[in-house]
XYZ file of C-alpha atoms in Angstrom:
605
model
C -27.253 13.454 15.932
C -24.234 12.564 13.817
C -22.491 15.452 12.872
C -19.024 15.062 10.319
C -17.394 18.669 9.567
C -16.990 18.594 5.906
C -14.045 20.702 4.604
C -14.441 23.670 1.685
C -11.577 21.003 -0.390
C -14.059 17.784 0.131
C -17.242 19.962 -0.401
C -15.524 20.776 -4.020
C -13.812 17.308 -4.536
C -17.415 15.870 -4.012
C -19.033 18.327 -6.224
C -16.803 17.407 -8.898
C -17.250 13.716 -8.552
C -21.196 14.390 -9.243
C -20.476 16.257 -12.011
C -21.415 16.015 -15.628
C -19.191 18.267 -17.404
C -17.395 15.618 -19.167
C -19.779 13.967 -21.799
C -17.838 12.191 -23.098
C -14.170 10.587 -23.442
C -13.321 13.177 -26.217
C -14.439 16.032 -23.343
C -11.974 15.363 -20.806
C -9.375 17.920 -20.292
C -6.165 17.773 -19.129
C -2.874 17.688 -21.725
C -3.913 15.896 -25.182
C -2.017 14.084 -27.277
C 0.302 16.137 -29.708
C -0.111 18.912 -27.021
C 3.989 18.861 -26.983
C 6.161 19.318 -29.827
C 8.848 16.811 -29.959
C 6.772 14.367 -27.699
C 6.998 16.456 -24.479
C 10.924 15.369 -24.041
C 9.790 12.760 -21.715
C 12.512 10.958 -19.976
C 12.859 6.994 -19.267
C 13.222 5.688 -15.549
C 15.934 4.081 -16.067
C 17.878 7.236 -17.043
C 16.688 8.679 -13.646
C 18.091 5.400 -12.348
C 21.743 6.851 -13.286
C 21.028 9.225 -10.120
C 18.319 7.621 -7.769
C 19.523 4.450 -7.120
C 21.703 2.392 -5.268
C 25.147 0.954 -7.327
C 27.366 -1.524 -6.627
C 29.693 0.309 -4.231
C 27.208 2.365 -2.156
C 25.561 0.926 0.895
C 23.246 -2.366 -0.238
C 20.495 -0.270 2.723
C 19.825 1.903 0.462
C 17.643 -0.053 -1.466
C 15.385 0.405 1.528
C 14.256 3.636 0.245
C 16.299 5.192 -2.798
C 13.661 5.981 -5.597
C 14.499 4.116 -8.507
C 15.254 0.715 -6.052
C 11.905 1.276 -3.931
C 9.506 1.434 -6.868
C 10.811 -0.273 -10.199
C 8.884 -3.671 -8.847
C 5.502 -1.984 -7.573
C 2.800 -2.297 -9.946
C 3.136 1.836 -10.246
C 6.289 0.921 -12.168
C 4.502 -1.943 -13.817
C 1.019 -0.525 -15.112
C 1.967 -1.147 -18.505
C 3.094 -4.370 -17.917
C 0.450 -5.698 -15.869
C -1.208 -8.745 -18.144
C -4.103 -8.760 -16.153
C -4.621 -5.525 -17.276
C -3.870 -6.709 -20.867
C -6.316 -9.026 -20.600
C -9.354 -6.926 -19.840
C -8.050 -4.245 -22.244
C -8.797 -6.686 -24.987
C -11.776 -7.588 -23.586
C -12.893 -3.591 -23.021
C -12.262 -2.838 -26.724
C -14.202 -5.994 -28.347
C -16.652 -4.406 -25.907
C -16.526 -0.993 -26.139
C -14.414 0.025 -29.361
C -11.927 3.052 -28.693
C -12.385 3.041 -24.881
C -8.658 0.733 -24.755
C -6.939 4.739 -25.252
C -9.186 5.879 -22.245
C -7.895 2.686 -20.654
C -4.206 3.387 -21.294
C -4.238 7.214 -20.019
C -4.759 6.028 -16.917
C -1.792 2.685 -17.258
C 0.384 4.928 -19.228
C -0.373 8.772 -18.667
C 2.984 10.017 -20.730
C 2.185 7.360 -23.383
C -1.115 8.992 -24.110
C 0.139 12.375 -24.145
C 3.043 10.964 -26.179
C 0.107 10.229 -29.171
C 0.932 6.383 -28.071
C -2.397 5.229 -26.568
C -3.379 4.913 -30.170
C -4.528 2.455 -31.480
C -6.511 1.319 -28.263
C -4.668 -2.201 -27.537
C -1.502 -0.760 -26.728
C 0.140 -1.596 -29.917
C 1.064 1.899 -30.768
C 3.768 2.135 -27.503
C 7.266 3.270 -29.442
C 9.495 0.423 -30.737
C 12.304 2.122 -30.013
C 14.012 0.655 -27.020
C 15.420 3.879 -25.098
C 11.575 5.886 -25.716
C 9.652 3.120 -25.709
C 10.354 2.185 -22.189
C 8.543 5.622 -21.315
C 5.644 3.905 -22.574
C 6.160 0.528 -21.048
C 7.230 1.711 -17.295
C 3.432 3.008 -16.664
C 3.574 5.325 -14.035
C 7.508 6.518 -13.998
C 9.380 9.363 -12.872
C 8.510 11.691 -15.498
C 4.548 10.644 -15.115
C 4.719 12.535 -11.308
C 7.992 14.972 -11.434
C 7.169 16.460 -14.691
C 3.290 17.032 -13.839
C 2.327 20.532 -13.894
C -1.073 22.036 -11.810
C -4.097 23.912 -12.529
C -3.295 27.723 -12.604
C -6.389 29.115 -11.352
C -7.893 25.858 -9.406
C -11.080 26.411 -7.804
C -9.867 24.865 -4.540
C -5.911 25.896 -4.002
C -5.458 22.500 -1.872
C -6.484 20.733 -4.981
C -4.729 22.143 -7.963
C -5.457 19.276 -10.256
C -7.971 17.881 -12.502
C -9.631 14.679 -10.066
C -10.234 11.447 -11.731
C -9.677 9.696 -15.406
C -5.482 10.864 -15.486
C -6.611 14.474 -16.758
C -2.891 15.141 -16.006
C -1.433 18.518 -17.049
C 2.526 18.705 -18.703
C 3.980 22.077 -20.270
C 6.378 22.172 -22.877
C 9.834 22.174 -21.089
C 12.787 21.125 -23.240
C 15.062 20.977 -20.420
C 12.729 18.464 -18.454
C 12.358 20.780 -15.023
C 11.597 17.620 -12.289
C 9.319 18.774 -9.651
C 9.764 17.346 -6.225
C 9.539 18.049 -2.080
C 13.150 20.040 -2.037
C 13.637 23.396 -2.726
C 17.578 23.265 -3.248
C 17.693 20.347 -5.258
C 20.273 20.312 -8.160
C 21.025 18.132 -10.813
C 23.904 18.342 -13.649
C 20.988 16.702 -15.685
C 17.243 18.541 -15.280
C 16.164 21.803 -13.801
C 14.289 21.227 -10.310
C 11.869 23.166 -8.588
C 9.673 23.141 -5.489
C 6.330 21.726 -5.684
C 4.859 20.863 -2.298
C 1.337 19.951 -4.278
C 2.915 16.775 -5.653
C 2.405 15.193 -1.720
C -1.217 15.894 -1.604
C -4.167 13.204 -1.749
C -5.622 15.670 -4.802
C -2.331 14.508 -6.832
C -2.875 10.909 -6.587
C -6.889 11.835 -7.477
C -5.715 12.086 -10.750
C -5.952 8.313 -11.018
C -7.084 6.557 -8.337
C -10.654 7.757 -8.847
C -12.001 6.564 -12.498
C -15.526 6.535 -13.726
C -16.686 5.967 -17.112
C -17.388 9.069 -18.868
C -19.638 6.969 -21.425
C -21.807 5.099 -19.341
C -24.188 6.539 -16.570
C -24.975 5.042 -13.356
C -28.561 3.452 -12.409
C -29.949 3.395 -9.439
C -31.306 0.199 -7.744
C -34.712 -0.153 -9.574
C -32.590 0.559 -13.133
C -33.150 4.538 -13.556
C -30.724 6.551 -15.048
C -28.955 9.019 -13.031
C -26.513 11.825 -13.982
C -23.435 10.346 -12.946
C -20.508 8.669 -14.595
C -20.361 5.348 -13.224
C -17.829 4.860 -10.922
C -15.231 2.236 -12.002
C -12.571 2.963 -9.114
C -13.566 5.420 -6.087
C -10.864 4.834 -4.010
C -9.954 9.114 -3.915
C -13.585 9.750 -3.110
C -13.589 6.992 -0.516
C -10.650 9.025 1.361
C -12.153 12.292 0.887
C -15.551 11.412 2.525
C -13.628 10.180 5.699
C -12.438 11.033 8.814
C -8.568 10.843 7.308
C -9.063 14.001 5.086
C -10.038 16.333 7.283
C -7.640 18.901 8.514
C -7.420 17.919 12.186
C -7.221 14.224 11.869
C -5.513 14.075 8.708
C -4.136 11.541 6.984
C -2.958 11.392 3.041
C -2.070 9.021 0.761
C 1.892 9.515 1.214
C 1.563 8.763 5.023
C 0.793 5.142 4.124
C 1.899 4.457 1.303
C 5.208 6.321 0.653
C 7.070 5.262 4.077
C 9.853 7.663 5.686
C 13.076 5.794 6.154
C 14.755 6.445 9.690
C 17.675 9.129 9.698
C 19.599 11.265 7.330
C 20.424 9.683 4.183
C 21.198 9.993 0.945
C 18.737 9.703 -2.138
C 20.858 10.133 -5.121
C 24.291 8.152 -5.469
C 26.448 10.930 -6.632
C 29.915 12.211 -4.525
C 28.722 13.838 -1.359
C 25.357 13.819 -1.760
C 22.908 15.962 0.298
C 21.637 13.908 2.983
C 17.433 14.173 3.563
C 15.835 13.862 7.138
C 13.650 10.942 6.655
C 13.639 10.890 3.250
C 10.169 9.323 1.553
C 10.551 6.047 -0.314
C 8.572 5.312 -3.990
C 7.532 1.858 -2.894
C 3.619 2.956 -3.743
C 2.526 -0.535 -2.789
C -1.197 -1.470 -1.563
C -3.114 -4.395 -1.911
C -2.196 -6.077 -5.192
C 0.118 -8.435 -4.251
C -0.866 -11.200 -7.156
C -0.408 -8.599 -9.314
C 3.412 -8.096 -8.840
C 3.691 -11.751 -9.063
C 1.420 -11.915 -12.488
C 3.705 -9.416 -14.049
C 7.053 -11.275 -12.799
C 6.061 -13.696 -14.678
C 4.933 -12.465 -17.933
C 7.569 -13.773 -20.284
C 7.534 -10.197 -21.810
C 8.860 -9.029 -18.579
C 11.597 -11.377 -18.680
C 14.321 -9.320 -19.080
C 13.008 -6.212 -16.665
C 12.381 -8.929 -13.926
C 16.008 -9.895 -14.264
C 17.383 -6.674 -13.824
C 15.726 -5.723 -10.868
C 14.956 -8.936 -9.127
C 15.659 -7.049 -5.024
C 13.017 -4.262 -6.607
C 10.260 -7.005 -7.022
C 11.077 -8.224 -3.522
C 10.653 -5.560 -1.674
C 7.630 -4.467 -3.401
C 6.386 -8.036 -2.624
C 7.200 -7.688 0.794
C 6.034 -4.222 1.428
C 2.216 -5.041 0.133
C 1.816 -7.902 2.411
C 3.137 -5.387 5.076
C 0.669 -3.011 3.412
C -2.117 -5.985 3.903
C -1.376 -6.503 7.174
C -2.072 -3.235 8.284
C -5.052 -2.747 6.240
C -7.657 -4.473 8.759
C -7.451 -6.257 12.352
C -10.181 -8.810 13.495
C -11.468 -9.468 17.255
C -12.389 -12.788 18.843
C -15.396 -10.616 20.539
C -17.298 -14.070 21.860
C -16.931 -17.441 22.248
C -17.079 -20.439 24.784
C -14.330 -21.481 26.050
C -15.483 -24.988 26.018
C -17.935 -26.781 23.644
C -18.828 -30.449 23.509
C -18.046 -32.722 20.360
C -20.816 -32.040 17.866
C -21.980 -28.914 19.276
C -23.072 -26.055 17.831
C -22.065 -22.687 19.298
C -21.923 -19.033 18.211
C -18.363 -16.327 17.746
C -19.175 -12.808 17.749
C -16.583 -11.257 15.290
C -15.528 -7.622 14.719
C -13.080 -6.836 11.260
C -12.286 -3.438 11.681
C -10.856 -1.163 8.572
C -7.698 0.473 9.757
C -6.916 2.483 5.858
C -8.395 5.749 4.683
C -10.923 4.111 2.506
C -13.003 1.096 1.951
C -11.251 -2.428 2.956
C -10.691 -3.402 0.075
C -10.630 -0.674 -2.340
C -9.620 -0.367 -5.627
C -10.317 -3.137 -8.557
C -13.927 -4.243 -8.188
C -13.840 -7.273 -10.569
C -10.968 -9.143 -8.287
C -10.451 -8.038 -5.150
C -12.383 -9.571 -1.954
C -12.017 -10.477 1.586
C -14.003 -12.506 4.084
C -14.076 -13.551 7.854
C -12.947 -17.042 8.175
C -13.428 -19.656 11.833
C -10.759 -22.449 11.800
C -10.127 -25.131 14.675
C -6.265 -25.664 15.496
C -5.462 -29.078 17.233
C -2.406 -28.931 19.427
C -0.344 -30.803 16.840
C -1.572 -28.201 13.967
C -3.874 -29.841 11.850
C -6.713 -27.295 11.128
C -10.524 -28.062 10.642
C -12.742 -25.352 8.825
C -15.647 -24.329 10.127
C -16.589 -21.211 8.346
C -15.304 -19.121 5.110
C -13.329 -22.010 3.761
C -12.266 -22.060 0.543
C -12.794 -24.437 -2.087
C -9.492 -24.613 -4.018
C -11.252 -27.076 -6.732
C -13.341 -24.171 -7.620
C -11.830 -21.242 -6.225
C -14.398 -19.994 -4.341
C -15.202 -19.166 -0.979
C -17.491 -21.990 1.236
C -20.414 -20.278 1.444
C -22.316 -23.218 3.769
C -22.545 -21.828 6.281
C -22.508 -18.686 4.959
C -19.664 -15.762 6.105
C -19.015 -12.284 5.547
C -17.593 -11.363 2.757
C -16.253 -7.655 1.905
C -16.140 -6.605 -2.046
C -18.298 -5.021 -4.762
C -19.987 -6.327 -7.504
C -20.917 -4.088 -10.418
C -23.107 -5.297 -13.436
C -25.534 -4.308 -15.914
C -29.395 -3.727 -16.072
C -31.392 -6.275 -17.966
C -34.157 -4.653 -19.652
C -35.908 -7.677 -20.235
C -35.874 -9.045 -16.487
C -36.242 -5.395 -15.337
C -32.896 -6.109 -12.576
C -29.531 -5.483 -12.450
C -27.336 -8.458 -12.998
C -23.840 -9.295 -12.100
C -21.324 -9.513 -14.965
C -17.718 -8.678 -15.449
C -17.739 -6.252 -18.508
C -16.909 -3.402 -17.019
C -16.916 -1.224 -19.738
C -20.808 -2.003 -19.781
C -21.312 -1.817 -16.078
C -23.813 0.903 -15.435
C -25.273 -0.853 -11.725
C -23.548 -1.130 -8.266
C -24.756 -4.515 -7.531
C -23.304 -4.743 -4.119
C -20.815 -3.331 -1.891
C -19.951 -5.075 1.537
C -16.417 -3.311 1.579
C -15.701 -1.994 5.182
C -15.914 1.663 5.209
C -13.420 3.882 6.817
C -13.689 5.847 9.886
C -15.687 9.080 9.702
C -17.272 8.086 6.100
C -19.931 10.015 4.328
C -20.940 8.324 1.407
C -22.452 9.546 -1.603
C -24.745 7.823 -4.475
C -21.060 6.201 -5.604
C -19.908 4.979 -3.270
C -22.542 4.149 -0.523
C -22.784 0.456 1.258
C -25.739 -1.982 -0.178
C -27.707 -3.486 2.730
C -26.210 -6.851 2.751
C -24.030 -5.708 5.619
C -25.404 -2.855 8.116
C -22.839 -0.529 8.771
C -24.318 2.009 9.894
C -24.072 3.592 13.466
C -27.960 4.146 14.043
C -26.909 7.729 14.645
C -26.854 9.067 11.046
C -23.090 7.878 10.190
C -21.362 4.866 8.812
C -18.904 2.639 11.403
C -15.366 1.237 9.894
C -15.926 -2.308 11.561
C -18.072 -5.385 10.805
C -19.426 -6.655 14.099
C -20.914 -10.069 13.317
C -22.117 -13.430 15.214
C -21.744 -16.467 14.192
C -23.107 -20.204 14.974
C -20.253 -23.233 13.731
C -20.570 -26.705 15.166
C -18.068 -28.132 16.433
C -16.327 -31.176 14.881
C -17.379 -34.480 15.823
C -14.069 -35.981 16.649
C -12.973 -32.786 18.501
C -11.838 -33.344 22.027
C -8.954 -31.893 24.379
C -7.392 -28.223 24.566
C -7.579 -26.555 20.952
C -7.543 -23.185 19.359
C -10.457 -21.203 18.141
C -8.801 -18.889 15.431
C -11.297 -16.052 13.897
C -9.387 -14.946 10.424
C -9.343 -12.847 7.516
C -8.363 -13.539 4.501
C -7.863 -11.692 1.348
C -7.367 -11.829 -2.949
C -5.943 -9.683 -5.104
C -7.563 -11.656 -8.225
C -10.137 -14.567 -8.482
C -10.039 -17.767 -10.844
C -13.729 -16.174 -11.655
C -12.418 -13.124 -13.684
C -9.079 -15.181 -14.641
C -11.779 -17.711 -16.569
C -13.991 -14.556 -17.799
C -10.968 -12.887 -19.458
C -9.602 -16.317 -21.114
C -13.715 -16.909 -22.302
C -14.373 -13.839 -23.222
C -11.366 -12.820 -25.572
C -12.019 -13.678 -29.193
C -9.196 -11.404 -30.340
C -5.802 -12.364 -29.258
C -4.170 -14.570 -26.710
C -3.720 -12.357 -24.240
C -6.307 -14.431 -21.570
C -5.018 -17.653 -22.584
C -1.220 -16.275 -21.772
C -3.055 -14.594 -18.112
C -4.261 -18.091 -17.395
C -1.459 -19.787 -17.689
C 0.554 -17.339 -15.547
C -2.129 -17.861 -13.066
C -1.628 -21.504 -12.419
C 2.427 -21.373 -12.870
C 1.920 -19.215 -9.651
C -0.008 -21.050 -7.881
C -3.679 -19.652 -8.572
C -3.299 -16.442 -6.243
C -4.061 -18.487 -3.037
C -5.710 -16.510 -0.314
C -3.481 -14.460 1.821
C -4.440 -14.492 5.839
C -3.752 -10.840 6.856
C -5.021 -11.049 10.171
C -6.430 -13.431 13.058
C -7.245 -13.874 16.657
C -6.904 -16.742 18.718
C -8.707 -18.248 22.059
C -8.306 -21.671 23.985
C -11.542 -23.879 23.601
C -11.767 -27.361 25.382
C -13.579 -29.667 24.122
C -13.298 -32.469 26.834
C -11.033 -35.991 26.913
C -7.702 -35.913 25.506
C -6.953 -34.916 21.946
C -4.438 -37.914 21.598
C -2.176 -38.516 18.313
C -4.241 -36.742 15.436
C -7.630 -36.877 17.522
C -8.350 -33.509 17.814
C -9.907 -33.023 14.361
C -12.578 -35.091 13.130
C -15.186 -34.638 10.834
C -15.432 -30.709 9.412
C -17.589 -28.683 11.417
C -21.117 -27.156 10.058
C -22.617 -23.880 10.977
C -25.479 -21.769 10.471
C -25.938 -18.233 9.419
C -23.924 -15.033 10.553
C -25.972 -11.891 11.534
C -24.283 -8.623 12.001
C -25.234 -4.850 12.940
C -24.705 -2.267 15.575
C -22.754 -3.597 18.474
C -23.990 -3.104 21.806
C -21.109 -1.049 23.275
C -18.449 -0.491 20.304
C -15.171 0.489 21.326
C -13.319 3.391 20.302
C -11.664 3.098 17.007
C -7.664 2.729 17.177
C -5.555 5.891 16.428
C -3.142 4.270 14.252
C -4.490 5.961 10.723
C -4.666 3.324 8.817
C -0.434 3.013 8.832
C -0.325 0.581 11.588
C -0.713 -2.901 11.755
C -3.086 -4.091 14.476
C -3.905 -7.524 13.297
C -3.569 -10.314 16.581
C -1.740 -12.714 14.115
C -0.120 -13.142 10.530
C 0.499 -16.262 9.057
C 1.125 -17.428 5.262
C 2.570 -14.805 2.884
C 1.512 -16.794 0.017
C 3.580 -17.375 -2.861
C 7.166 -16.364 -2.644
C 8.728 -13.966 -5.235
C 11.490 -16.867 -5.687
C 8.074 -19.105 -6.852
C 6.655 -16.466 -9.323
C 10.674 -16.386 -10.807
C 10.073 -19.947 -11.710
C 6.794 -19.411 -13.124
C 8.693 -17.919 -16.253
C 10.140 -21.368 -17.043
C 6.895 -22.846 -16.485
C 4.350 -20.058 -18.611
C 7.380 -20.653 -21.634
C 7.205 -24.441 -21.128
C 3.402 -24.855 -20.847
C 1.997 -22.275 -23.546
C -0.587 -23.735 -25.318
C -3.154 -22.516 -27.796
C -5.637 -20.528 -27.292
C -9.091 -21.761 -26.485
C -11.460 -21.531 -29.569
């Protein structure tokens, strides 16, 4: 029998996740707007910049993991800048009137207790340049070093409010920063010790969002009593192997690196010099994203100004993305005859803390992919292509692909159906996302049936173990490679084309279309792959090793008969056979600026 020791902390995280206290958007707690006299004396990033990052005459390193350097281009620093989610913020409030300030707590947590997520479409951030780049930065300094904790929590490992941004600021004039040091000194804030602000329960906060106005059906369309979950990525750690105490893994340990010696992490004369200091390049999976808001033309002038920030937060997701999932070449021939068909077995095995991928349901995918190499390079599809016409994955013959899909009951049909107003979304459609070691799912967040992941011993496993039959190209012949390959997207021309549709208010889809061809459509990004010699017979010759496209038919998965032990990496270490394409360079999404000015067009009556 399956056994998973379930800590008092997850026990109380999951109770709270089920719960129905909040019955509304008006009921949840956490510090309200006008809470603070004199707007809570919130302070601008770039006046922590003075400090906490590197200038012209320190060492250019630095930018490797100074503060202000590591995080101004992650889309943390970006939240409220992101027009994606502009887009669907429009969208949410033609939908859902008044749910646009719900929207922004989360984008802009100090700009909602600031009385600025009002009126819903973000129109109400402050004009004024120096305060109303508190708004604008999303998720700044002052969002995480000025956050206070629950008093009396229920669970002392967990001293916040989980989910929805219920964050919690006190009225401190002199701005007291919290932070991992306790003799930290500044000529410009008080600082104090808070050890709480590395824990998985802090970034809870916000990376766990469900819709306090809309419960969740079950499969046949009944009402339960939960919220539905829009984002579950907190509970998805909690209910794994990586949050309990002896394997333990949190958030930071992926996704706040430690740089390599002593160094420095403010610029002043003689600074203090931290072991290993943490960086604030809070990267995942959302690599599109940084690109999208590098090339808003309202970013213009913040893109400028921190053009290496944008880099490195480019480079560190596909880093990120590359350690999120490896794939094994389980099976296959190693020769095949022009023609043929034959079967791969396949294993994509999650390597984070929660499902692969996690996060934004409406966008994000990934799939399994079978590709033919000839020995000059040309490559021949035979499974999970992808159509660029259409943007869509090849689904003949069909492959595994991981992602949810959340929708909306039809009364009428009596079934859930698949639609992208997520405001409205009260069904889990599907979920194929890989789950992480260790998982115990609940009613949120548990795996459909389209993939079997379970271990036929109670539990769930963090792999996809799948065969499946391709045929071999017609013209193939000689020594090639059979490379087995995921692939992943940050955003889809599906929900790019629902949010341009869909928006009868402003312009904002028309402007997030036309950012999403100057940058070249979000392309897939290959994030890992595994290769094996296949001979096909006779001699490949001068371009002879391709042929005709391969066909193939349908992929089964389950149990494997003897699966191996899962790696030990955590989740923090890349163990993908192969990288290839980073997909669009930061340099490209640069130029898209010229192109979205040149190109703007008219919105789409």
């Amino acid at each position: 029998m399956h056994v998973k020791r379930t800590s008092l902390g997850t026990l109380l995280a999951l109770t709270l996740f089920s719960s129905t206290s909040a019955a509304g958007i008006d009921d949840l707690l956490g510090t309200q707007p006008s809470d603070l006299p004199n707007g809570g004396n919130f302070k601008s990033a770039e006046i922590c910049a003075g400090c906490h990052r590197t200038d012209a005459n320190d060492n250019p390193a630095w930018k490797e993991h100074m503060p202000y350097d590591t995080w101004a281009g992650t889309m943390m620093g970006n939240a409220a800048r992101d027009p994606v989610f502009f887009a669907a913020l429009t969208v949410t409030n033609q939908d859902f009137p008044e749910m646009g300030t719900f929207c922004l707590r989360c984008h802009s947590p100090i700009a909602y207790v600031r009385g600025h997520a009002s009126p819903p479409d973000g129109s109400g951030f402050d004009p004024n340049l120096s305060e109303g780049l508190v708004d604008t930065q999303g998720v700044g300094c002052d969002t995480c070093h000025r956050a206070a904790k629950l008093t009396d929590p229920a669970d002392p490992n967990a001293p916040y409010y989980l989910a929805n941004a219920q964050m919690l600021y006190e009225d401190d004039p002199d701005g007291t920063k919290r932070g991992p040091y306790s003799d930290a000194n500044s000529p410009n804030h008080g600082s104090v010790q808070e050890t709480s602000l590395a824990s998985s329960s802090f970034c809870g906060q916000c990376h766990q969002v469900t819709n306090p106005e809309v419960m969740l059906r079950d499969e046949i369309g009944t009402p339960t009593t939960l919220e539905f979950p829009l984002d579950t990525t907190y509970e998805e750690w909690v209910a794994s192997e990586f949050s309990v105490e002896a394997t333990k893994k949190s958030c930071i340990d992926c996704h706040m690196r430690r740089a390599d010696g002593d160094l420095p992490i403010v610029n002043l004369f003689d600074p203090k010099l931290r072991p290993n200091p943490r960086d604030h390049a809070i990267v995942g999976g959302n690599h599109w994203g940084i690109q999208a808001v590098m090339a808003s033309p309202a970013n213009a002038e913040h893109v400028e100004a921190n053009q290496d920030a944008f880099a490195l937060a480019l480079d560190r997701t596909m880093e990120s993305l590359r350690s999120a999932a490896s794939v094994t070449l389980v099976e296959a021939p190693s020769e095949a005859r022009p023609g043929e068909a034959f079967e791969v077995r396949v294993r994509v095995e999650n390597l984070t803390g929660h499902k692969f991928p996690t996060g934004y349901a409406e966008s994000r995918r990934a799939w399994v992919a079978v590709t033919l190499v000839d020995d000059e390079g040309v490559e021949r599809t035979l499974l999970g292509g992808y159509d660029t016409a259409t943007g869509e994955i090849v689904t003949d013959p069909p492959t595994h692909v991981y992602k949810a899909v959340h929708g909306k009951w039809n009364d009428q049909l009596g079934v859930g159906e698949a639609e992208e107003h997520l405001a409205l979304h009260d069904m889990i459609i599907s979920d194929t996302r890989i789950p992480p070691r260790g998982f115990v799912p609940s009613d949120t967040t548990r795996p459909t049936q389209e993939i079997d992941f379970t271990d036929g011993n109670g539990g769930y496993r963090s792999f996809d173990e799948a065969s499946f039959t391709v045929t071999a190209p017609s013209g193939a012949s000689g020594m090639q490679t059979l490379s087995v390959r995921v692939y992943y997207q940050s955003m889809t021309r599906h929900y790019i084309e629902f949010l341009r549709d869909q928006n009868v208010t402003d312009d904002r889809g028309q402007l997030l279309e036309e950012i999403y061809l100057a940058t070249g459509e979000a392309p897939p990004i290959l994030i890992a792959s595994a290769d094996a010699p296949i001979d096909f017979g006779g001699s490949a010759g001068p371009g002879g090793g391709g042929g005709q496209g391969g066909t193939g038919g349908t992929g089964s998965g389950g149990s494997p008969p003897n699966p191996s032990n899962p790696g030990d990496d955590g989740g923090c270490g890349c163990r993908a056979a192969g990288a290839g394409d980073a997909g669009p360079l930061a340099a490209a999404a640069l130029t898209g600026l010229a192109l979205v000015a040149a190109t703007r067009r008219r919105r789409r009556r």
